[in-house]
Structures are given as C-alpha cells and as structure tokens.
XYZ file of C-alpha atoms in Angstrom:
543
model
C 16.256 14.880 19.134
C 17.925 13.103 22.084
C 15.917 15.302 24.446
C 12.717 14.147 22.745
C 13.766 10.491 22.988
C 14.627 11.002 26.652
C 11.244 12.619 27.320
C 9.578 9.679 25.578
C 11.536 7.253 27.764
C 10.419 9.048 30.920
C 6.807 9.045 29.694
C 6.910 5.309 28.880
C 8.489 4.564 32.237
C 5.605 6.378 33.943
C 3.172 4.206 31.962
C 5.185 1.108 33.016
C 5.806 0.177 29.383
C 9.599 -0.120 29.700
C 11.587 -2.908 31.345
C 13.245 -2.104 34.690
C 16.748 -0.628 34.741
C 19.279 -3.298 33.889
C 16.699 -5.306 31.938
C 16.072 -5.485 28.184
C 13.445 -7.054 25.945
C 14.444 -10.444 24.560
C 12.637 -13.262 22.773
C 12.275 -16.241 25.114
C 11.495 -19.638 23.599
C 12.247 -22.170 26.394
C 10.001 -22.137 29.470
C 10.645 -24.075 32.698
C 7.662 -24.266 35.075
C 9.102 -25.015 38.528
C 5.619 -25.684 40.001
C 5.137 -28.664 37.694
C 8.573 -29.466 36.240
C 8.366 -30.905 32.770
C 11.173 -32.990 31.386
C 12.429 -31.896 28.953
C 11.616 -28.145 29.264
C 8.784 -26.694 27.202
C 9.613 -25.134 23.829
C 7.228 -22.336 22.824
C 6.909 -19.759 20.064
C 9.069 -16.685 20.772
C 7.683 -14.410 23.526
C 9.101 -10.924 24.050
C 9.924 -10.532 27.737
C 12.215 -8.336 29.876
C 15.334 -10.255 30.870
C 18.525 -9.271 32.749
C 20.579 -7.138 30.360
C 24.202 -7.991 29.738
C 26.753 -6.988 27.108
C 29.127 -9.892 26.902
C 32.817 -9.671 26.277
C 33.844 -13.274 26.629
C 32.045 -15.829 28.803
C 29.737 -13.928 31.158
C 26.375 -15.107 32.562
C 23.174 -13.214 33.369
C 21.239 -13.961 36.545
C 18.834 -16.889 36.081
C 17.312 -16.020 32.674
C 19.972 -16.513 30.019
C 20.813 -18.248 26.766
C 20.580 -22.037 26.658
C 24.360 -22.364 26.342
C 24.653 -21.046 29.930
C 21.502 -22.507 31.513
C 21.281 -25.992 29.993
C 24.424 -28.148 30.039
C 24.580 -28.813 26.308
C 27.742 -30.425 24.967
C 27.286 -30.183 21.186
C 30.901 -29.400 20.223
C 33.245 -28.297 23.014
C 32.359 -30.027 26.290
C 34.916 -28.151 28.399
C 33.767 -24.764 27.096
C 30.097 -25.648 27.636
C 30.747 -26.853 31.191
C 32.655 -23.647 31.972
C 29.747 -21.438 30.838
C 27.214 -23.489 32.776
C 29.374 -23.383 35.909
C 29.672 -19.586 35.660
C 25.863 -19.395 35.561
C 25.575 -21.634 38.651
C 28.258 -19.614 40.500
C 26.329 -16.367 39.892
C 23.165 -17.899 41.364
C 25.123 -19.137 44.379
C 26.562 -15.644 44.835
C 23.041 -14.177 44.734
C 21.790 -16.687 47.345
C 24.767 -15.983 49.611
C 24.251 -12.213 49.469
C 20.447 -12.121 49.731
C 19.425 -15.321 51.527
C 16.691 -15.796 48.898
C 16.477 -19.539 48.203
C 13.563 -19.740 45.775
C 16.047 -19.403 42.929
C 17.681 -22.658 44.048
C 14.665 -24.481 42.616
C 16.106 -23.775 39.163
C 19.340 -25.557 40.114
C 17.428 -28.531 41.532
C 15.473 -28.780 38.309
C 18.648 -28.911 36.241
C 20.122 -31.605 38.504
C 17.144 -33.815 37.623
C 17.573 -33.401 33.876
C 20.240 -36.074 33.671
C 19.820 -38.200 30.546
C 17.113 -35.902 29.205
C 19.785 -33.593 27.786
C 20.501 -35.953 24.904
C 16.802 -35.988 23.966
C 16.605 -32.175 24.233
C 19.571 -31.743 21.947
C 18.172 -34.281 19.481
C 14.818 -32.414 19.441
C 16.672 -29.178 18.811
C 18.371 -30.684 15.766
C 15.193 -32.281 14.427
C 12.804 -29.334 14.863
C 15.302 -26.498 14.515
C 13.380 -24.712 17.266
C 15.964 -24.683 20.028
C 19.669 -23.961 19.904
C 22.335 -22.507 22.145
C 21.292 -18.925 21.310
C 17.695 -19.386 22.567
C 16.762 -17.884 25.909
C 15.477 -19.905 28.900
C 12.983 -18.528 31.427
C 11.794 -19.935 34.767
C 8.260 -19.697 36.212
C 7.312 -20.244 39.863
C 3.882 -19.901 41.511
C 2.485 -18.549 38.241
C 5.000 -15.703 37.975
C 8.338 -15.231 36.284
C 11.009 -15.928 38.865
C 13.304 -13.179 37.531
C 10.618 -10.553 38.256
C 10.770 -11.027 42.021
C 11.667 -7.798 43.838
C 14.805 -9.359 45.392
C 16.196 -10.595 42.078
C 15.450 -7.323 40.285
C 17.013 -5.164 42.995
C 20.146 -7.302 43.212
C 20.630 -7.387 39.437
C 19.993 -3.645 39.050
C 22.685 -2.828 41.619
C 25.128 -5.168 39.881
C 24.257 -3.736 36.443
C 24.530 -0.074 37.536
C 27.870 -0.696 39.257
C 29.205 -2.133 35.975
C 28.478 1.123 34.066
C 31.617 3.168 33.428
C 30.893 6.746 34.487
C 32.728 9.885 35.568
C 31.453 13.209 36.829
C 30.790 15.822 34.172
C 28.221 18.139 32.606
C 25.369 16.410 30.784
C 24.920 17.792 27.272
C 21.132 17.340 27.510
C 20.476 18.939 30.910
C 23.464 21.239 31.396
C 23.828 19.852 34.940
C 26.478 17.810 36.712
C 25.806 14.091 36.425
C 27.382 10.644 36.102
C 28.540 10.735 32.467
C 28.570 7.421 30.569
C 31.768 6.385 28.877
C 29.595 4.276 26.557
C 25.784 4.169 26.284
C 24.277 1.515 28.592
C 22.230 -0.314 25.937
C 22.742 -1.395 22.371
C 19.683 -1.014 20.161
C 18.758 -4.196 18.308
C 16.502 -4.465 15.279
C 17.413 -1.304 13.338
C 17.285 -2.260 9.666
C 20.701 -2.767 8.099
C 22.567 -3.284 11.395
C 24.310 -6.287 12.932
C 22.282 -8.698 15.016
C 24.285 -7.822 18.108
C 22.862 -4.290 18.040
C 24.423 -0.842 17.754
C 24.996 2.216 19.921
C 23.192 5.414 18.942
C 26.449 7.259 19.481
C 29.864 5.672 19.002
C 33.299 7.196 19.544
C 35.429 4.051 19.456
C 37.689 5.364 16.676
C 40.210 8.182 16.943
C 38.558 9.939 13.991
C 35.377 10.377 16.073
C 37.168 11.798 19.117
C 38.485 15.267 19.937
C 40.408 17.155 22.608
C 41.688 13.916 24.097
C 38.248 12.805 25.266
C 37.282 9.144 25.118
C 33.984 7.460 24.297
C 30.759 9.338 24.980
C 32.656 12.128 26.739
C 32.852 13.613 23.242
C 29.079 14.101 23.584
C 28.505 13.685 27.350
C 25.173 12.261 28.466
C 24.225 11.565 32.083
C 23.476 7.930 32.934
C 19.760 8.454 33.838
C 19.137 10.238 30.528
C 21.179 7.676 28.598
C 19.075 4.852 30.040
C 15.818 6.653 29.178
C 16.739 7.502 25.585
C 18.204 4.080 24.692
C 15.245 2.235 26.226
C 12.832 4.551 24.399
C 14.658 3.882 21.142
C 14.385 0.123 21.643
C 10.678 0.445 22.425
C 10.155 2.362 19.174
C 12.065 -0.291 17.218
C 9.857 -3.086 18.562
C 6.566 -1.220 18.022
C 4.901 -1.540 14.611
C 2.854 1.554 15.476
C 5.993 3.665 15.901
C 8.464 2.430 13.283
C 8.627 1.181 9.723
C 11.559 -0.746 8.239
C 12.499 -1.184 4.609
C 15.865 -2.120 3.177
C 18.471 -0.618 5.500
C 16.247 2.288 6.593
C 14.119 2.532 9.741
C 11.635 5.398 10.002
C 10.362 6.353 13.460
C 7.278 8.382 14.394
C 6.035 9.232 17.880
C 4.297 12.042 19.770
C 5.275 13.651 23.066
C 2.725 11.385 24.767
C 4.028 8.244 23.070
C 1.210 8.081 20.505
C 1.841 6.352 17.183
C 0.148 5.450 13.907
C -1.555 2.228 12.920
C -0.497 2.623 9.302
C 0.020 -0.335 6.986
C 2.862 0.470 4.591
C 4.262 -3.032 4.189
C 1.407 -4.770 2.343
C -1.126 -3.962 -0.368
C -4.482 -2.730 0.966
C -7.166 -4.470 -1.076
C -10.951 -4.120 -1.224
C -11.144 -0.398 -0.458
C -14.553 0.801 0.708
C -14.886 4.495 -0.277
C -17.550 5.011 2.414
C -15.193 3.925 5.179
C -13.272 6.633 7.053
C -9.953 4.850 7.329
C -8.265 7.833 8.929
C -10.347 8.257 12.107
C -8.705 5.325 13.850
C -5.244 5.636 12.416
C -3.842 7.402 15.505
C -3.156 5.143 18.486
C -1.759 5.787 21.949
C 1.260 4.074 23.476
C -0.775 1.001 24.428
C -2.441 0.687 21.014
C -5.854 2.180 21.839
C -7.525 4.193 19.046
C -7.564 7.979 19.308
C -9.876 10.559 17.752
C -8.005 12.822 15.357
C -9.880 15.840 16.715
C -8.590 15.153 20.243
C -4.908 15.109 19.294
C -4.810 17.244 16.133
C -2.421 19.822 17.652
C 0.055 17.284 19.007
C 3.600 17.346 17.684
C 4.813 14.120 16.096
C 8.544 13.502 15.814
C 9.787 11.908 12.594
C 13.258 10.372 12.378
C 14.970 8.330 9.662
C 17.896 6.062 10.599
C 20.040 4.150 8.098
C 21.811 1.016 9.292
C 25.450 0.520 8.289
C 26.437 -2.755 9.896
C 27.957 -1.849 13.273
C 26.884 1.817 13.034
C 23.856 3.946 12.232
C 23.385 7.288 10.512
C 20.481 9.547 11.463
C 19.578 10.907 8.034
C 16.654 13.176 8.943
C 14.663 14.465 11.910
C 11.700 16.823 12.137
C 8.326 17.475 13.747
C 4.827 17.759 12.304
C 1.322 18.264 13.675
C -0.903 15.180 13.900
C -3.664 16.585 11.680
C -1.115 17.535 8.994
C 0.217 13.978 9.021
C -3.293 12.531 8.632
C -4.048 14.851 5.713
C -0.761 13.963 4.055
C -1.421 10.229 4.431
C -4.923 10.753 3.006
C -3.498 12.554 -0.049
C -0.886 9.827 -0.568
C -3.446 7.024 -0.444
C -5.907 8.944 -2.618
C -3.295 9.058 -5.397
C -3.232 5.235 -5.331
C -7.016 5.090 -5.566
C -7.130 7.657 -8.391
C -4.571 5.770 -10.485
C -6.219 2.381 -9.905
C -9.794 3.712 -10.250
C -10.165 2.206 -13.744
C -9.511 -1.303 -12.407
C -12.165 -3.585 -10.977
C -10.628 -3.358 -7.476
C -8.862 -0.075 -6.622
C -6.144 -0.590 -4.027
C -3.255 0.990 -2.156
C 0.131 -0.520 -2.972
C 2.792 -1.451 -0.425
C 5.481 1.218 -0.186
C 8.275 -1.172 -1.190
C 6.577 -1.639 -4.578
C 6.476 2.121 -5.163
C 10.123 2.537 -4.138
C 11.276 -0.455 -6.197
C 9.702 0.972 -9.324
C 12.062 3.982 -9.053
C 15.221 1.945 -8.547
C 17.715 1.086 -11.279
C 18.081 -2.658 -11.888
C 21.094 -4.451 -10.442
C 22.919 -4.775 -7.151
C 24.769 -2.312 -4.933
C 21.876 0.152 -4.720
C 21.237 0.093 -0.946
C 22.289 3.710 -0.418
C 20.062 4.870 -3.285
C 17.188 2.730 -1.995
C 17.526 4.236 1.493
C 17.469 7.769 0.067
C 14.388 7.122 -2.097
C 12.599 5.337 0.760
C 13.244 8.253 3.123
C 11.977 10.766 0.556
C 8.744 8.845 0.023
C 8.232 8.456 3.779
C 8.829 12.184 4.254
C 6.194 12.787 1.581
C 3.723 10.373 3.206
C 4.058 11.956 6.647
C 4.662 15.617 5.825
C 3.841 16.163 2.146
C 7.445 17.211 1.478
C 8.059 17.185 -2.308
C 10.158 14.398 -3.826
C 13.504 15.564 -5.205
C 14.376 15.890 -8.900
C 16.970 13.117 -8.562
C 14.228 10.580 -7.797
C 12.211 11.843 -10.771
C 15.230 11.331 -13.038
C 15.715 7.761 -11.782
C 12.037 6.957 -12.323
C 12.039 8.380 -15.876
C 15.174 6.375 -16.698
C 13.523 3.209 -15.414
C 10.360 3.878 -17.457
C 12.410 4.617 -20.585
C 14.154 1.241 -20.306
C 10.948 -0.696 -19.677
C 9.099 0.751 -22.682
C 5.797 1.045 -20.810
C 4.387 2.427 -17.569
C 3.078 0.176 -14.817
C 0.487 1.134 -12.217
C 3.135 1.555 -9.522
C 5.207 3.770 -11.823
C 2.113 5.858 -12.584
C 1.512 6.258 -8.835
C 5.134 7.259 -8.281
C 4.863 9.776 -11.134
C 1.770 11.421 -9.651
C 3.409 11.585 -6.222
C 6.588 13.117 -7.626
C 4.614 15.620 -9.707
C 2.191 16.509 -6.913
C 1.647 20.258 -7.034
C 3.428 20.708 -10.375
C 1.595 22.651 -13.093
C 1.301 19.827 -15.620
C -1.274 21.812 -17.619
C 1.623 23.964 -18.858
C 2.916 20.919 -20.724
C -0.280 19.961 -22.547
C 1.551 19.282 -25.823
C 3.943 16.843 -24.139
C 1.058 15.026 -22.442
C -0.778 14.779 -25.773
C 2.333 13.298 -27.392
C 2.292 10.656 -24.652
C -1.330 9.809 -25.427
C -0.621 9.584 -29.157
C 2.461 7.423 -28.570
C 0.436 4.924 -26.544
C -2.231 4.671 -29.246
C 0.504 4.191 -31.870
C 1.736 1.324 -29.716
C -1.759 -0.211 -29.480
C -2.350 0.178 -33.244
C 0.766 -1.897 -33.916
C -0.285 -4.449 -31.271
C -3.651 -4.816 -33.078
C -1.873 -5.538 -36.364
C 1.124 -7.603 -35.271
C -0.275 -9.226 -32.100
C 2.793 -8.448 -29.939
C 3.477 -5.919 -27.189
C 7.049 -5.523 -28.467
C 6.316 -2.586 -30.769
C 8.314 0.208 -32.356
C 6.818 2.711 -29.878
C 7.728 0.633 -26.815
C 11.263 0.026 -28.104
C 11.773 3.747 -28.734
C 10.046 4.877 -25.517
C 13.122 6.673 -24.169
C 13.655 8.614 -27.379
C 9.946 9.431 -27.679
C 9.955 10.776 -24.138
C 13.092 12.902 -24.466
C 13.275 13.939 -28.097
C 10.141 13.156 -30.125
C 11.590 14.866 -33.230
C 13.932 11.896 -33.723
C 11.276 9.182 -33.638
C 7.765 10.541 -34.292
C 8.190 11.068 -38.083
C 9.014 7.366 -38.536
C 6.196 6.288 -36.201
C 3.745 8.483 -38.130
C 4.590 6.558 -41.305
C 4.195 3.210 -39.523
C 0.884 4.346 -38.027
C -0.463 5.093 -41.489
C 0.332 1.522 -42.527
C -1.302 0.069 -39.390
C -4.474 2.140 -39.775
C -4.838 1.123 -43.441
C -4.720 -2.531 -42.427
C -8.290 -2.236 -41.134
C -7.407 -3.771 -37.756
C -7.028 -0.524 -35.791
C -10.443 1.123 -36.003
C -10.632 1.913 -32.288
C -7.152 3.448 -32.219
C -7.980 5.566 -35.301
C -11.146 6.882 -33.644
C -9.245 7.819 -30.455
C -6.341 9.431 -32.342
C -8.439 11.783 -34.487
C -9.216 14.402 -31.797
C -5.662 14.196 -30.406
C -4.081 15.222 -33.716
C -6.080 18.460 -33.836
C -3.914 21.439 -32.951
C -0.685 19.439 -32.827
C 2.575 21.003 -34.142
C 3.263 20.752 -37.868
C 6.047 18.509 -39.122
C 8.407 21.494 -39.412
C 7.643 22.570 -35.820
C 8.103 18.997 -34.650
C 11.725 19.123 -35.738
C 12.400 21.713 -33.000
C 10.821 19.815 -30.102
C 13.121 18.596 -27.315
C 11.409 17.822 -23.993
C 12.819 19.004 -20.665
C 12.403 17.041 -17.431
C 8.912 18.348 -16.629
C 7.764 17.720 -20.193
C 9.143 14.175 -20.082
C 7.077 13.638 -16.948
C 4.001 15.058 -18.714
C 4.644 12.705 -21.652
C 4.660 9.711 -19.284
C 1.523 11.036 -17.610
C -0.201 11.218 -21.005
C 0.861 7.673 -21.884
C -0.485 6.342 -18.578
C -3.772 8.300 -18.716
C -4.493 7.044 -22.217
C -3.576 3.505 -21.148
C -5.923 3.688 -18.136
C -8.770 5.027 -20.284
C -8.078 2.464 -23.000
C -8.415 -0.480 -20.617
C -11.276 0.914 -18.506
C -14.193 -1.475 -18.719
C -17.256 0.082 -20.334
C -20.267 0.190 -17.971
C -23.107 -2.206 -18.594
C -26.402 -0.667 -19.711
C -28.155 0.926 -16.758
C -24.849 1.398 -14.865
C -23.175 4.719 -14.368
C -19.730 5.300 -15.829
C -16.743 5.793 -13.523
C -16.371 9.170 -15.183
C-alpha cells in the first residue's frame, strides 16, 4: 500500500500537482499586494495554496507566509507574547536576506511598518465579521506573483526544511536499499475524518507499546526520506481531492489509479431528476487534473481502494485492495440501479445519498461511531467492488425495521443491497406473509384512520415468529373487512391467501434471518405497489 502511495506521489510530482519539498497546502485568507499596498490588507475567501511547511513545537515562524499571529502585530490578549512571535518572524526574514542578498522580501517588512494605527481597525473588523483571526494565513504578492514562490525563497526554505528532518542511515523498508531513514514522517496529514485538526502521521511509534527491539520512531518501520515525502504528500493530495476521497463520520475512503485517475462520483447528496436515457457512467472516470476519461480507454487499469478510520490523534487503515476500472463502473451502476428500482413507483425516481442508507441501518442513540464506520466501509466496498454486505449489518437493519414498525425507501434500498445475489425465491412463503401483513396494516388504517396499527406495533414479532401474532391479526382482519371500508385491501388479499399454510401449519413457523429479510421485502413490495399511481388512460403502466 505504501509503495502504491509512493508511486502516486512520484506520478503527481511529474505532473507538477504537488507542492515543492518543504511546502504544504494551506488555506490562505489574507492577501497583501505589495505592488499596490492596501491598508488594511485584503480579506478573501479561503484559497488553497502551497505555503512553507512547519511543524511547530512552541513559537516558531515560517518564512514570509505564515499565520496572522506571526505576520501581523496583533495584541488581542498577551502583548508580550504577540510581539515575541512577530519579532521571530522578522528575524527569520532578516536571516534570509543576510544569507541570500535577496531584498525583494524586505518589501513585506516595509509594508508592515506602514500599518501603524490600522491594526486596531483590522482587529475590530476581525471581531465584527469573524473572517480573520490569529489562525488565518497571510500571503504576499509582488509583480503579479506570489513572493514565496520565487526560486531563491523556495531553495532557501527547502534546504532549511530538509536539514531539520531527523534521519539516520538504514535500509528502507519500501526499496530494500540504503537511505536516509526518517525518525518521524516529514508531514502530518490533515483532513482525515475523525482526526484532530492538527493532523496525524500515517505511522506513529511514539509509545513504547508500538516499539520493538529498542528502535525509536519510524525505525520500527524504516522509510527513506524521499519515499516518505512522496507518500505523505500523495496522501494529502488524495484527502483534498473530491475525486479521490469520500468522507463520512470518522471514515475516509480513498480511490486512485496508478496514473492518478479518480472518480467523479456523488455519494454525499441525493441525485434527483434521473434521465434514464443519459449514460451517467461514461464520464464518471476522471484523470488527476479532473478531465473526463472514456471507460473503454482505461477499463484495465487497477484502482486502489483504501479505508481509513480517524481516532483523534491516530488513524487505523481498516481495508485496502485493488479492482479494475470497468469492474468498479459496473458495480456503481448496479448500486445506483437498485435505488432506481426501489423508487420506480414514485413520481421522481432518485439515488439517495450514502449517509441516508447507512443511517437507516444504525441503532438509535449515541456512541455508535465505530459501528457507523464499519457499516460505511462495507457499503463503500459494495459500491466499488460488489463485495457482499456482512450478516451483522443485515441483523442491525432488521432490528431497526422491527422497532420502526414500517419500512422506508432507504431501508428497502439497504435491504436489496444486502440481499443482492441471495435466492429470495426460496423464501416465497415468508415474502407472501410480508405482503399480507402490510395489507392487514392498511385495512386497519382504512377503518381506524391511524397508521399506528396492530400490525405495525407487532412488526418485530410478525417478522421473526408469525405463529405468535398472525392468528390474532387474522381475527382483527375479519372485523376490518366486514366494516365495508377495506374493499381494496380485501381484493388484494384474496390471491395472496391461496396456497398459504393452514392454521395448524402456521403454529410451526419460525423465520430464520433470510426469511425475515424476505418478509421485509414482501412488505415493501406490497407497499410500493399499493402506492403506485395508476396510469391515466392512454398512458402505459410502469409495469
């Protein structure tokens, strides 16, 4: 897996899609244009830009582009502390000028000297608009370019950054060759769902329990510095790309090809207004820069699929595998077709957001993040590879349905996904019981005018052990049908009762897990048919 991430990093570096060594992507919101200085500096919407990378342990400045607490002399709380940070930033610039002779950077210092009384207005604007605070990053522009991207500044910072990396000679685990082995990985990865805002290391050996044979840090899994830079930068690029990662709860799911290709796949929002004539899958594959790819051109490419669960200051890689591009497309097509099949009876068939499908399988209450991560990963594995959902997820879904007393569209979709490939026709009796139970429920609704019926209240018992509930519901059904308010239900029930077990045989029926699923499937199918709008004269039926 690390070899694949490293190869991706090298590929992205060739395409010039990664920041230079010693730089990392950061959101910049304060822009200073040194060609036409504006007082106070311009506040903009966040822009992702490469900035000098620095892992702080105490007060430590980056060269030129840094957080406002270092660049702008704010004094919101502790004046002495703020002045110390600002002076450290100035001292680093002076050191750069002394060593390189490059004086363009001094324009930034001259600009700050002219701020004077403007600082009070800047701080007041920050409080009023909540758009600028000490954590925001400040960037400088000169002659239309970013000042920090000048060759002199980049080279000087890279040398300083590389010299700060703690390395010793050893054998790289990825190449098998002698290299400078990192004591700790050079970059933290920020933005993995469920992790701290400061970011996390992909590998961490800071506790004695994670170490062995007296080795410290990453020497327990030695990686050469060039490879470590490539794999951590590639990981950060995946995190920031919507075409290469999907986040939900505390799980992040990554997908990329050897060439850096990804998938323009919307899993976060409902997809409405589906046009059945549209081939939504031809343009779903995209290259590293976001251009559309033809499926036929990349069908044999290997895609790498990795699930990572965030745990505060650490991460756990919960799954990793590879799959061919055409297999992924077919699997996505099957997944989305299930949505369209289940919602076909509605006026507007649609594809639900994944979080709605996952949520419908979760037990109510708090403290379910681990369960949510597991269920999310299983559904994502199904979407990308067609891997069957486990029995444990089926059990959770059936328990949730039993408590709710009805089946929603999202639960019906989840049921069909979980039962994909199962021989439901072997459980025809259980499915028919589900159909009958729904019509019993509707017959009581027609009489009493409430959805809170005996069938919905006893849904769990009906699903698991119909022998305990059906005899009583049969007697109630007789009363409801004789009321004269349930003609439609009576007409639909008549063919379903043919060939059903006798009352003595009913006493022996106890449904297993597959039969419970078939029961729910029957309930939902009958519900969908029941509420399907009849076609107007001259129109063709959906059937």
